[in-house]
C-alpha cells in the first residue's frame, strides 16, 4: 500500500474592505457614543397649557383616550409599578405631570471597602454623590414636572428617599415614578409626595449605581418615556402619553370621565350614597 501524501489546504486570508472617508467619519462619530432620538424642548407655558387639558382625568380615562388614537396597550407601565401610598378620600396620591427623565445604571467602580475612619468613608461617599451619582436633573424640575427614573433594577439601592423627594417637590415636581426602588417609605407617605415604584431599596447610591444620562429617552415599567411626555399615575398604575397625541387623548378622555361621573351620580342617588370627589 502506498502512504497517502499529506494534502495541503490553502485558505485565503479574509480581507476587510477599506472604508471610504465618509464611512470612516460616520463610524468615528458613532464610536464615541451617540443618541439617535432627539430630546425636544418645551417651554413651561407650553407644559402648563397641556396639563390644563388633562386636569381631573384618571389613568383609566387616559387609557381609553390612547385606544381612541390607535395606541392600544401603548404607554401602560407594568402593573408592578404601583403607588407607595394611597389616599382613597381626596386622592392625593394621584398626579399628572410632564416627564423629566434620568437614568441610573449599575456601577463598575470599586466599593468603599473598610475605611480607617468614618470620616474617610463619609468623604468617599460624598465624592460619589458629587461626581458619580449626582442629581443634576433637579435643575430641570419646575411646576408640573413628573420625574421618571430608570434605575439599576437589581441593586438594593434607595436612590429616592424622604429628603430628596421632598426637595424635588419644592422645585415644582408633582410626582415620581421609578422602575426600581425607594427607601424611607414611612416618611415619604407622611410627606404625601406621590411615588410609584417596584419595591423597597435600602442602601444609598454610593457603591451601587451611577448616573448615565439626564432628559434622554428611557424605559420605565416596560414603556418608552420621552422628556416632555405626559405622565399620569393613580391607583390603577401609570400611563405615559406621547406628546404628539396628548391633546387628542385628553379630549377623548374627558368624554369618558364626564359620562362616567354622570352615570355614577345617578347610581349614588339610587344607592343613597353621599357625594364624594370621584363624582363631582
Coordinates of C-alpha atoms in Angstrom, one line a residue:
X1 CA 0.0 0.0 0.0
X2 CA 1.1 3.5 -0.7
X3 CA 1.2 6.0 2.0
X4 CA -1.2 8.9 1.4
X5 CA 0.6 12.1 0.7
X6 CA -0.3 14.9 3.0
X7 CA -2.8 17.3 1.5
X8 CA -2.1 21.0 2.0
X9 CA -5.2 23.2 2.1
X10 CA -4.5 26.8 1.4
X11 CA -7.0 29.2 3.0
X12 CA -7.1 32.6 1.5
X13 CA -6.9 35.2 4.2
X14 CA -10.1 37.2 4.6
X15 CA -9.9 40.7 3.5
X16 CA -11.8 43.6 5.0
X17 CA -12.9 46.2 2.5
X18 CA -11.5 49.6 3.3
X19 CA -13.9 52.3 4.4
X20 CA -14.3 55.3 2.3
X21 CA -13.7 58.7 4.1
X22 CA -17.4 59.4 4.7
X23 CA -18.0 55.9 6.2
X24 CA -14.9 56.3 8.4
X25 CA -16.1 59.6 9.7
X26 CA -19.5 58.2 10.5
X27 CA -18.0 55.3 12.3
X28 CA -15.8 57.6 14.3
X29 CA -18.8 59.7 15.3
X30 CA -20.7 56.6 16.5
X31 CA -17.7 55.1 18.3
X32 CA -17.7 57.9 20.8
X33 CA -21.4 57.3 21.6
X34 CA -24.4 59.0 20.0
X35 CA -28.0 59.4 21.0
X36 CA -30.2 58.7 18.0
X37 CA -33.5 60.0 19.4
X38 CA -33.6 63.8 19.8
X39 CA -34.8 65.4 23.0
X40 CA -37.4 68.1 22.2
X41 CA -37.6 71.1 24.4
X42 CA -40.8 72.7 25.5
X43 CA -41.4 75.9 27.4
X44 CA -43.1 76.0 30.9
X45 CA -46.0 77.8 29.4
X46 CA -46.5 75.1 26.8
X47 CA -46.3 72.4 29.5
X48 CA -48.9 74.2 31.7
X49 CA -51.3 74.7 28.7
X50 CA -51.1 70.9 28.0
X51 CA -51.5 69.9 31.7
X52 CA -54.7 72.0 31.9
X53 CA -56.2 69.8 29.3
X54 CA -55.5 66.7 31.5
X55 CA -56.9 68.1 34.7
X56 CA -59.2 65.7 36.5
X57 CA -58.5 62.7 34.3
X58 CA -57.8 59.2 35.6
X59 CA -55.4 56.6 34.2
X60 CA -58.4 54.6 33.0
X61 CA -59.8 57.6 31.1
X62 CA -56.4 58.4 29.5
X63 CA -56.0 54.7 28.5
X64 CA -59.3 54.9 26.7
X65 CA -58.1 58.1 25.0
X66 CA -54.9 56.2 23.9
X67 CA -57.2 53.5 22.4
X68 CA -59.1 56.1 20.5
X69 CA -56.0 57.4 18.8
X70 CA -54.9 53.9 17.9
X71 CA -52.4 53.3 20.7
X72 CA -53.9 50.3 22.4
X73 CA -51.6 49.0 25.2
X74 CA -49.0 51.7 24.4
X75 CA -47.7 53.7 27.3
X76 CA -49.2 51.4 30.0
X77 CA -46.5 50.6 32.6
X78 CA -46.1 47.2 34.1
X79 CA -48.7 46.9 36.9
X80 CA -45.8 46.1 39.3
X81 CA -45.1 49.8 39.2
X82 CA -47.5 50.8 42.0
X83 CA -48.1 53.7 44.5
X84 CA -46.2 53.6 47.7
X85 CA -49.2 55.1 49.4
X86 CA -52.9 55.9 48.6
X87 CA -55.4 58.4 49.8
X88 CA -58.8 57.0 48.9
X89 CA -60.7 60.0 50.1
X90 CA -59.0 63.0 48.5
X91 CA -56.8 61.1 46.0
X92 CA -53.6 63.0 46.9
X93 CA -51.6 60.0 45.6
X94 CA -52.7 60.8 42.0
X95 CA -50.7 63.1 39.7
X96 CA -50.4 64.2 36.1
X97 CA -47.2 65.8 35.0
X98 CA -44.7 66.4 32.3
X99 CA -41.8 64.0 32.1
X100 CA -38.3 64.8 33.2
X101 CA -36.2 61.7 32.9
X102 CA -33.0 60.3 34.4
X103 CA -31.2 57.0 34.0
X104 CA -29.0 55.3 36.6
X105 CA -27.0 52.2 35.8
X106 CA -25.3 49.6 38.0
X107 CA -21.7 50.7 38.7
X108 CA -18.4 49.1 37.8
X109 CA -16.5 51.2 40.2
X110 CA -14.8 49.7 43.3
X111 CA -16.7 49.6 46.6
X112 CA -15.6 51.7 49.5
X113 CA -14.3 48.7 51.5
X114 CA -13.4 49.2 55.1
X115 CA -12.0 52.7 55.7
X116 CA -9.8 53.6 58.6
X117 CA -12.3 56.1 59.9
X118 CA -15.9 57.0 59.3
X119 CA -14.7 60.4 58.3
X120 CA -12.8 58.8 55.4
X121 CA -15.9 56.8 54.4
X122 CA -18.0 60.0 54.5
X123 CA -15.6 61.7 52.2
X124 CA -15.6 58.8 49.8
X125 CA -19.4 58.7 49.9
X126 CA -19.8 62.4 49.4
X127 CA -17.4 62.3 46.4
X128 CA -19.6 59.6 44.8
X129 CA -22.7 61.7 45.2
X130 CA -21.0 64.7 43.7
X131 CA -19.2 63.1 40.8
X132 CA -20.6 59.6 40.0
X133 CA -24.2 59.5 41.0
X134 CA -25.5 63.1 41.3
X135 CA -28.9 64.6 40.9
X136 CA -28.2 67.1 38.1
X137 CA -31.8 66.6 36.8
X138 CA -33.0 68.7 39.7
X139 CA -32.1 71.8 37.7
X140 CA -34.8 70.8 35.2
X141 CA -37.6 70.4 37.7
X142 CA -40.3 73.1 37.6
X143 CA -44.1 73.5 38.1
X144 CA -45.8 70.4 36.9
X145 CA -42.7 68.2 36.4
X146 CA -43.0 64.4 36.8
X147 CA -39.6 62.8 37.5
X148 CA -39.3 59.4 35.8
X149 CA -36.2 57.3 36.7
X150 CA -34.8 54.3 35.0
X151 CA -32.7 52.8 37.8
X152 CA -30.5 49.8 38.4
X153 CA -33.3 47.4 39.0
X154 CA -31.4 44.6 40.7
X155 CA -29.4 46.9 43.0
X156 CA -30.8 47.2 46.6
X157 CA -30.4 50.9 46.4
X158 CA -32.7 53.7 47.6
X159 CA -32.0 56.3 45.0
X160 CA -35.2 58.1 46.2
X161 CA -35.6 58.9 49.9
X162 CA -37.6 61.2 52.2
X163 CA -35.1 64.1 51.9
X164 CA -34.5 64.3 48.1
X165 CA -38.1 63.6 47.1
X166 CA -39.3 66.5 49.3
X167 CA -36.6 68.7 47.9
X168 CA -37.8 67.8 44.3
X169 CA -41.3 68.7 45.3
X170 CA -40.2 72.1 46.5
X171 CA -38.9 72.6 42.9
X172 CA -42.4 72.1 41.5
X173 CA -42.3 68.3 40.9
X174 CA -45.8 66.7 41.2
X175 CA -44.7 63.1 41.5
X176 CA -42.0 60.4 40.9
X177 CA -42.0 57.1 39.0
X178 CA -39.2 54.6 39.1
X179 CA -38.9 51.1 37.7
X180 CA -36.8 50.2 40.7
X181 CA -36.7 51.1 44.3
X182 CA -37.0 53.8 47.0
X183 CA -36.5 54.0 50.8
X184 CA -37.7 55.9 53.8
X185 CA -41.2 54.9 52.7
X186 CA -42.9 55.7 56.0
X187 CA -41.6 59.3 55.8
X188 CA -42.5 59.6 52.1
X189 CA -46.1 58.7 52.9
X190 CA -46.1 61.2 55.8
X191 CA -44.8 63.9 53.4
X192 CA -47.5 63.0 51.0
X193 CA -45.3 63.1 47.9
X194 CA -46.7 60.8 45.2
X195 CA -44.3 58.0 44.5
X196 CA -44.7 55.0 42.2
X197 CA -42.1 52.2 42.4
X198 CA -41.4 48.4 42.1
X199 CA -40.2 47.6 45.6
X200 CA -38.2 48.9 48.6
X201 CA -34.5 49.5 48.4
X202 CA -32.4 50.1 51.5
X203 CA -28.9 51.1 50.5
X204 CA -27.6 54.5 49.4
X205 CA -26.3 55.3 45.9
X206 CA -22.6 55.3 46.6
X207 CA -21.1 51.9 45.6
X208 CA -24.3 50.8 43.9
X209 CA -25.2 52.9 40.9
X210 CA -24.2 55.9 38.8
X211 CA -26.0 58.5 36.7
X212 CA -25.8 57.7 33.0
X213 CA -28.0 60.4 31.4
X214 CA -30.5 63.1 32.1
X215 CA -33.5 64.1 30.0
X216 CA -33.0 61.4 27.4
X217 CA -35.4 58.7 26.2
X218 CA -35.6 56.0 28.9
X219 CA -37.5 52.7 29.5
X220 CA -39.6 52.6 32.7
X221 CA -42.0 49.9 33.5
X222 CA -41.6 48.4 30.1
X223 CA -42.5 51.5 28.1
X224 CA -40.7 54.3 26.4
X225 CA -40.7 57.7 28.2
X226 CA -39.6 60.7 26.3
X227 CA -38.9 64.0 28.0
X228 CA -42.0 66.2 27.6
X229 CA -44.4 63.3 27.5
X230 CA -47.5 63.4 29.8
X231 CA -47.3 61.0 32.8
X232 CA -50.4 60.1 34.7
X233 CA -50.5 57.9 37.9
X234 CA -53.2 56.7 40.2
X235 CA -54.4 53.6 41.9
X236 CA -54.6 51.9 38.5
X237 CA -50.9 52.4 37.8
X238 CA -49.0 54.6 35.4
X239 CA -49.6 55.6 31.8
X240 CA -47.3 57.6 29.5
X241 CA -48.9 59.7 26.7
X242 CA -46.7 60.7 23.8
X243 CA -46.6 64.4 23.5
X244 CA -47.6 64.3 19.8
X245 CA -51.0 62.8 20.5
X246 CA -51.6 64.2 24.0
X247 CA -54.3 66.8 23.1
X248 CA -56.4 64.3 21.2
X249 CA -56.0 61.8 24.0
X250 CA -57.2 64.3 26.6
X251 CA -60.1 65.4 24.5
X252 CA -61.5 61.9 24.3
X253 CA -60.6 61.0 27.9
X254 CA -62.8 63.9 29.1
X255 CA -65.8 62.5 27.2
X256 CA -65.2 59.2 29.1
X257 CA -64.9 60.6 32.6
X258 CA -67.8 63.1 32.1
X259 CA -70.1 60.2 31.1
X260 CA -68.8 58.0 33.9
X261 CA -69.4 60.7 36.6
X262 CA -72.9 61.4 35.3
X263 CA -73.8 57.7 35.4
X264 CA -72.3 57.1 38.8
X265 CA -74.1 60.2 40.3
X266 CA -77.4 58.6 39.3
X267 CA -76.3 55.3 40.9
X268 CA -75.2 57.1 44.0
X269 CA -78.7 58.6 44.4
X270 CA -80.3 55.2 43.9
X271 CA -77.9 53.6 46.5
X272 CA -78.3 56.5 48.9
X273 CA -74.6 57.3 48.9
X274 CA -73.3 60.7 49.8
X275 CA -71.4 62.6 47.0
X276 CA -67.6 62.3 47.0
X277 CA -64.8 63.8 45.0
X278 CA -64.9 61.0 42.4
X279 CA -68.3 62.1 41.1
X280 CA -68.0 65.9 41.4

